[in-house]
CSV table of C-alpha atoms and ligand atoms in Angstrom, one decimal:
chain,number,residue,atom,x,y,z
A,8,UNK,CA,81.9,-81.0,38.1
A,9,UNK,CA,84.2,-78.2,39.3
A,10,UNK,CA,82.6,-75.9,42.0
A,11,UNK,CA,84.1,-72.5,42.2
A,12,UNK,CA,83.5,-70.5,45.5
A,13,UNK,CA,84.1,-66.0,45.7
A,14,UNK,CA,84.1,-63.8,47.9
A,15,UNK,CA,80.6,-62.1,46.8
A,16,UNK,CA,78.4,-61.2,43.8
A,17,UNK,CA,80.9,-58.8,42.0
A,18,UNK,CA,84.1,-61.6,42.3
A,19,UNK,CA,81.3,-63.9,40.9
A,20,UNK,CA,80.4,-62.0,38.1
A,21,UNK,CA,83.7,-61.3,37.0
A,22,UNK,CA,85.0,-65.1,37.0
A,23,UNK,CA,82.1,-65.9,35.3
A,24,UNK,CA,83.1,-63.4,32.3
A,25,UNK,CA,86.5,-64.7,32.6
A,26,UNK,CA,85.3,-67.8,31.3
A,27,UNK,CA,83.2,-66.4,28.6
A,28,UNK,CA,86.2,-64.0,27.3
A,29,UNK,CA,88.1,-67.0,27.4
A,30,UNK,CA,86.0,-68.8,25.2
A,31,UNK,CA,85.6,-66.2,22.8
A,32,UNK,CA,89.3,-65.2,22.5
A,33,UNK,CA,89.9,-68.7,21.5
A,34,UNK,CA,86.7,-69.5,19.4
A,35,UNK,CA,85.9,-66.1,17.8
A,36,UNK,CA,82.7,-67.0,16.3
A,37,UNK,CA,81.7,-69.3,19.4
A,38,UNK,CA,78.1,-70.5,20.3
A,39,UNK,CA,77.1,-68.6,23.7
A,40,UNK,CA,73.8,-69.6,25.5
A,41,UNK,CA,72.7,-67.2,27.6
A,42,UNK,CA,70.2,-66.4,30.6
A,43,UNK,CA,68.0,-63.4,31.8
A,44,UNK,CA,67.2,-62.5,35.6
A,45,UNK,CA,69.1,-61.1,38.4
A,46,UNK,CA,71.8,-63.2,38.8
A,47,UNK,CA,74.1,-62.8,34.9
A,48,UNK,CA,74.0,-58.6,35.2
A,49,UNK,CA,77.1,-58.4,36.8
A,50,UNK,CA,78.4,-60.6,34.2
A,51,UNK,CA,76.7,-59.3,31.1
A,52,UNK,CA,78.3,-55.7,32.7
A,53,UNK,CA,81.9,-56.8,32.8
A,54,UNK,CA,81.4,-58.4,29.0
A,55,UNK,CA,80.3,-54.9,28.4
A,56,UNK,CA,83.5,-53.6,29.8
A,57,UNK,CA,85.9,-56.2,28.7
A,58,UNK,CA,84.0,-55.1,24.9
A,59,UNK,CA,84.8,-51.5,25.8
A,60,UNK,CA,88.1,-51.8,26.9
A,61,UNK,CA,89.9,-54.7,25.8
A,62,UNK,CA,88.6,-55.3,22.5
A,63,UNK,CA,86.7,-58.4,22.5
A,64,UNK,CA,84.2,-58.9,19.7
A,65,UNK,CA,81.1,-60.4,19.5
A,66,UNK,CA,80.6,-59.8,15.8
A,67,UNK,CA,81.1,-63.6,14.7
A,68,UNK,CA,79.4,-64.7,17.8
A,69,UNK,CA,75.9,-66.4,17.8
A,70,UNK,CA,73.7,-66.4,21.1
A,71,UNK,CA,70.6,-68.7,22.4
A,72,UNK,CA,68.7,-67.2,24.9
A,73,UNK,CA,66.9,-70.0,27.8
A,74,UNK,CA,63.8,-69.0,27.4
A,75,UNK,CA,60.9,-66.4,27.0
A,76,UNK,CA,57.2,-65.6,28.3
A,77,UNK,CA,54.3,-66.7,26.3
A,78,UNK,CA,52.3,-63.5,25.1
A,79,UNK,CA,54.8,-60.9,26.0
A,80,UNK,CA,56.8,-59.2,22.6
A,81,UNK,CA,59.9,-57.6,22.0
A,82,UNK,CA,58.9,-53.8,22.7
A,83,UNK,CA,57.7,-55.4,26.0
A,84,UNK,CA,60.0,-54.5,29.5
A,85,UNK,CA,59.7,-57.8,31.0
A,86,UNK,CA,60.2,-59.8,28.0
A,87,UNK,CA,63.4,-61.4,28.1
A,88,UNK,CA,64.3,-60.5,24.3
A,89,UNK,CA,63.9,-56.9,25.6
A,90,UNK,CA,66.1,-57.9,29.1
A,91,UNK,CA,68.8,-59.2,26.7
A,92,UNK,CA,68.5,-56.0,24.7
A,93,UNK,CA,69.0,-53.7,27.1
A,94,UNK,CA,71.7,-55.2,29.0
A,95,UNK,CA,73.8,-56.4,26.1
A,96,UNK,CA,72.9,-57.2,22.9
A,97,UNK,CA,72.9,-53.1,22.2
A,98,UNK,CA,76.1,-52.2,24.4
A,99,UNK,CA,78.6,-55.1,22.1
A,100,UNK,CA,79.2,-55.5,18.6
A,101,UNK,CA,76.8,-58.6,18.2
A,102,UNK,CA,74.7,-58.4,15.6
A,103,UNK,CA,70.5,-58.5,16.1
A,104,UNK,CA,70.2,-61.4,13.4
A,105,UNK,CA,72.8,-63.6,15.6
A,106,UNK,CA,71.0,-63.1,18.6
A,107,UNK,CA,68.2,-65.9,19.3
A,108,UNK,CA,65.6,-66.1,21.9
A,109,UNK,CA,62.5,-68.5,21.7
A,110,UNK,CA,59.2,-66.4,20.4
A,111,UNK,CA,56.9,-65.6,22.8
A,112,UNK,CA,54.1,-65.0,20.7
A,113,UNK,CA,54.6,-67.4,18.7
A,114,UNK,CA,50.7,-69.1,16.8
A,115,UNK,CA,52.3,-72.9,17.9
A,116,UNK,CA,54.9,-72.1,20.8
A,117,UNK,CA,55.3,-76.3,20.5
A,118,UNK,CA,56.2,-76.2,16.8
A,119,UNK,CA,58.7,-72.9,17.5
A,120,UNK,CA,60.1,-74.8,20.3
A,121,UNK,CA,61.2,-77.8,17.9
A,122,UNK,CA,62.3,-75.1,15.5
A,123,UNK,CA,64.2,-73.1,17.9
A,124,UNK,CA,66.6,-76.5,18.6
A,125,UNK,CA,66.7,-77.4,14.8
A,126,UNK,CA,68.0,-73.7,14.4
A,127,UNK,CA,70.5,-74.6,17.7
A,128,UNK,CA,71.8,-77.7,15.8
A,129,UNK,CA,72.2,-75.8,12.5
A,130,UNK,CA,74.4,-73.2,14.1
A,131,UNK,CA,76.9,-76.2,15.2
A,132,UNK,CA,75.2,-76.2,19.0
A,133,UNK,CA,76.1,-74.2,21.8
A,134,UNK,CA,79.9,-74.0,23.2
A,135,UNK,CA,79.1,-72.5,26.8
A,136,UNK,CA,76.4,-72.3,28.2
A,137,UNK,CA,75.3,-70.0,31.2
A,138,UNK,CA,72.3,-70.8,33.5
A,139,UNK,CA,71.1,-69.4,37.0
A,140,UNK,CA,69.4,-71.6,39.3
A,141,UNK,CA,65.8,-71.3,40.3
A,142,UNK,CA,65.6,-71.2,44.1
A,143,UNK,CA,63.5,-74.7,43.6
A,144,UNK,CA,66.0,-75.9,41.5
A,145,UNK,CA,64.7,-75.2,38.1
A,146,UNK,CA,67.2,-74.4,35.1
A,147,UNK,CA,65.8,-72.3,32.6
A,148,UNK,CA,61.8,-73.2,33.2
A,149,UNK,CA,62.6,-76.7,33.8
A,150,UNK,CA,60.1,-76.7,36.7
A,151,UNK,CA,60.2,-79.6,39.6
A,152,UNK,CA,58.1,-82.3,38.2
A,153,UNK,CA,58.0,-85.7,37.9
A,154,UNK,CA,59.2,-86.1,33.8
A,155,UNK,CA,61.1,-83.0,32.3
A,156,UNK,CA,61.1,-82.7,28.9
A,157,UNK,CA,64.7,-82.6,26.9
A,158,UNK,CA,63.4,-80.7,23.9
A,159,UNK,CA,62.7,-76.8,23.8
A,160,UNK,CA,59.1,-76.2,24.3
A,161,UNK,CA,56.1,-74.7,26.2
A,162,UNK,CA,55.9,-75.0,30.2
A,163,UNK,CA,53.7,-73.9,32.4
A,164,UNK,CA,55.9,-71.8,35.1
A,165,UNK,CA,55.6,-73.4,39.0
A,166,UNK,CA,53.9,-71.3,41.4
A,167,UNK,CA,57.3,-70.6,43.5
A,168,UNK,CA,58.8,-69.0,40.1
A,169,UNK,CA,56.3,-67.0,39.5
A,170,UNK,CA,56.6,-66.0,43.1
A,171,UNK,CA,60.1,-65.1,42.8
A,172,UNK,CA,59.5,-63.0,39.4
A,173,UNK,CA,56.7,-60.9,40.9
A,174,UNK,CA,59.8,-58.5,41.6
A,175,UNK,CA,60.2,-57.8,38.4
A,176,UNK,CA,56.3,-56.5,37.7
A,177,UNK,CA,54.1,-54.3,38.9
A,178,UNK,CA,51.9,-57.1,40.0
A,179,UNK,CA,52.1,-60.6,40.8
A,180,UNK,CA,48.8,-61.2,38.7
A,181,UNK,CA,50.6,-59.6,35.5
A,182,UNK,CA,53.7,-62.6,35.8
A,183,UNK,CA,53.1,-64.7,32.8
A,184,UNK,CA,52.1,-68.1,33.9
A,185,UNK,CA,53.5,-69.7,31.3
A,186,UNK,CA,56.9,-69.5,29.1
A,187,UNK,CA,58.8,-71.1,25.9
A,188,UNK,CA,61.8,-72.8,27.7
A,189,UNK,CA,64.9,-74.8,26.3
A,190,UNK,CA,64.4,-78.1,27.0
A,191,UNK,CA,66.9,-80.5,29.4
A,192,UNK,CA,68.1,-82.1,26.6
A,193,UNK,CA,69.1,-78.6,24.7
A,194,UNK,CA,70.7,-77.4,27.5
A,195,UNK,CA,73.0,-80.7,27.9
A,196,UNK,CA,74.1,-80.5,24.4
A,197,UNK,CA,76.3,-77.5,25.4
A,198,UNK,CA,79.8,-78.6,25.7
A,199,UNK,CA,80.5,-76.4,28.7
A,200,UNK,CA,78.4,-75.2,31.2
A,201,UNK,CA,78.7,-72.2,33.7
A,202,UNK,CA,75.9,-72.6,36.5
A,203,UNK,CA,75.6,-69.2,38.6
A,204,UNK,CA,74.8,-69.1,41.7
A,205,UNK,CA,74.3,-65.9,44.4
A,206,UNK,CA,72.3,-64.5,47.7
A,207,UNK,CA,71.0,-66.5,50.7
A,208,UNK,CA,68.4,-67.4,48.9
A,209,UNK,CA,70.1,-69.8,46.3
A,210,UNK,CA,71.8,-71.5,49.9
A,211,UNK,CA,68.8,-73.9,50.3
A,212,UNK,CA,68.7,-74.9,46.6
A,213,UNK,CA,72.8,-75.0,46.5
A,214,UNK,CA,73.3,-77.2,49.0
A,215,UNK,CA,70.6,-79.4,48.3
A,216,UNK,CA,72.1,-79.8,44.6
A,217,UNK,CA,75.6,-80.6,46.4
A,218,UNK,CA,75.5,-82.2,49.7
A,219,UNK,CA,74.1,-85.3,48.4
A,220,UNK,CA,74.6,-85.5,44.7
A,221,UNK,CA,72.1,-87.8,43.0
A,222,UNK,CA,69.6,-87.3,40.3
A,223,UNK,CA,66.1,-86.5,40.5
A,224,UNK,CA,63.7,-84.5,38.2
A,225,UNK,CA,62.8,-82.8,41.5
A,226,UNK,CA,65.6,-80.7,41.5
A,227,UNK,CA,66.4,-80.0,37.7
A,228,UNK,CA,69.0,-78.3,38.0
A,229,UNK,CA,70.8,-82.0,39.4
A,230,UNK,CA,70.6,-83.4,36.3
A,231,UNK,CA,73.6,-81.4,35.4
A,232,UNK,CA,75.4,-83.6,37.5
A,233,UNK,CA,76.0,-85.4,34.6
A,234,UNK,CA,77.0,-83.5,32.0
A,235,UNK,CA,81.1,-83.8,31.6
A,236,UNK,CA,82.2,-80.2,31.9
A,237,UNK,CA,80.5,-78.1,34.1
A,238,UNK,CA,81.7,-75.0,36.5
A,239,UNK,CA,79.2,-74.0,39.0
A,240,UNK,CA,80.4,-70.5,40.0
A,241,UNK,CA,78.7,-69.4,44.0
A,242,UNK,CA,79.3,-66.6,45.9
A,243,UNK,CA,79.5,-67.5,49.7
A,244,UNK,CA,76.2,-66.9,50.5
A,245,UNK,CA,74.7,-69.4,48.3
A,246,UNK,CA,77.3,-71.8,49.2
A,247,UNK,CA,76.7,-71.3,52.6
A,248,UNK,CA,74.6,-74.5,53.3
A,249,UNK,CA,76.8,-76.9,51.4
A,250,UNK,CA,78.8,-79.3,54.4
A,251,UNK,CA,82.3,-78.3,54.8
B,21,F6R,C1,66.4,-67.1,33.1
B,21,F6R,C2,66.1,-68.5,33.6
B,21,F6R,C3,65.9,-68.8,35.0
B,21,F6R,C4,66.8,-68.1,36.0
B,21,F6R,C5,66.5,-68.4,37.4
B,21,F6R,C6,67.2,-67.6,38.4
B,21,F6R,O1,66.6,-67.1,31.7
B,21,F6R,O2,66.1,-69.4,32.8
B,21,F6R,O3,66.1,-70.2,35.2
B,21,F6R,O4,68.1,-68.3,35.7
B,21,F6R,O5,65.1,-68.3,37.6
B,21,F6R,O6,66.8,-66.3,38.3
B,21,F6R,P1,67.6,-65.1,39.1
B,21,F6R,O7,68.9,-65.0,38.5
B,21,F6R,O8,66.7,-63.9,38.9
B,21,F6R,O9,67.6,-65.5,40.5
């Protein structure tokens, strides 16, 4: 695992699209799998401007979002297809039928979550991979628990996530309780992995994952520890509890 430490959120962001350019400058129609939240804007910014102004295409590109709320649809602001929507897919060259995120309303989220890997496979898996971190470890909406499940499917969210995405609703009470996620095993299938990580409030979580690296479904996110090629990208602050 390679740990890569900036300056602050901006630096961050920027290294991160480094490596995504990268990997679509060599591998035109390359496999991206993509998060929502805070912590990929910067990134999905300077894709934007890299798009803009030095010509890189996502027109052969296919895309796999992490995961989506049960019950909230497209046309819906806090849905994560609409997230994805308004912070790239509609400001690059991808196109809409490339572009994948589980179905939130979906009759048999299980069934759609099986599908949803099948449809993975069948586009040749994903090449990178970019995840946040949940400030109790989770990746995607792998919760803490005490089996996680490798397979993409439904999840009931953990009180501290829904906690953290209050911030994005009007009201805590209108947070989805529960979401389609990609499983642990989908998201280890990526060759390479980019884990982002910024804010004081990733510190906890960061150095927990890194002071003492072991495994333990407790902290999701530590299972990555075993994947062979991944970058985990911090800005000071979050690495600001790892031992020096
Ligand atoms: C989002 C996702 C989540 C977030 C995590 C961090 O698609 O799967 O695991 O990456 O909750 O969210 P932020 O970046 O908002 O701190």
């Amino acid at each position: 695992m390679k740990v890569i430490i900036k300056e602050n959120y901006d630096e961050l962001s920027k290294e991160a699209a480094k490596m995504v350019e990268k990997q679509l400058r060599g591998k035109k129609n390359s496999v991206l799998g993509l998060a929502t939240g805070a912590t990929p804007l910067g990134t999905y910014k300077e894709l934007v401007r890299l798009f803009k102004d030095e010509d890189l295409s996502f027109k052969d590109v296919s895309s796999f979002n992490l995961d989506e709320y049960i019950g909230l649809d497209e046309n819906n602001e806090n849905s994560y297809r609409y997230f994805m929507s308004e912070n790239l897919f509609k400001l690059i060259d991808i196109k809409k039928e490339n572009t994948y995120v589980p179905n939130g309303m979906a009759n048999n989220p299980i069934e759609a979550g099986m599908e949803y890997d099948r449809t993975i496979l069948e586009n040749g898996g994903i090449d990178l991979q970019i995840l946040g971190i949940g400030s109790n470890g989770h990746i995607a909406f792998n919760e803490p628990a005490k089996s996680l499940s490798l397979g993409t499917t439904l999840v009931r969210l953990a009180k501290a996530t829904i906690q953290d995405n209050a911030r994005f609703f009007d009201n805590i009470k209108d947070v989805p309780t529960e979401a389609i996620t990609m499983g642990i095993g989908s998201i280890m299938r990526a060759r390479k992995i980019i884990l982002l990580a910024s804010g004081k409030n990733k510190a906890d979580i960061i150095g927990k994952l890194l002071n003492s690296p072991s495994i333990t479904t407790n902290i999701p996110a530590s299972l990555l520890l075993l994947h062979p090629n991944v970058t985990i990208i911090c800005d000071k602050d979050a690495y600001s509890r790892v031992n020096k």
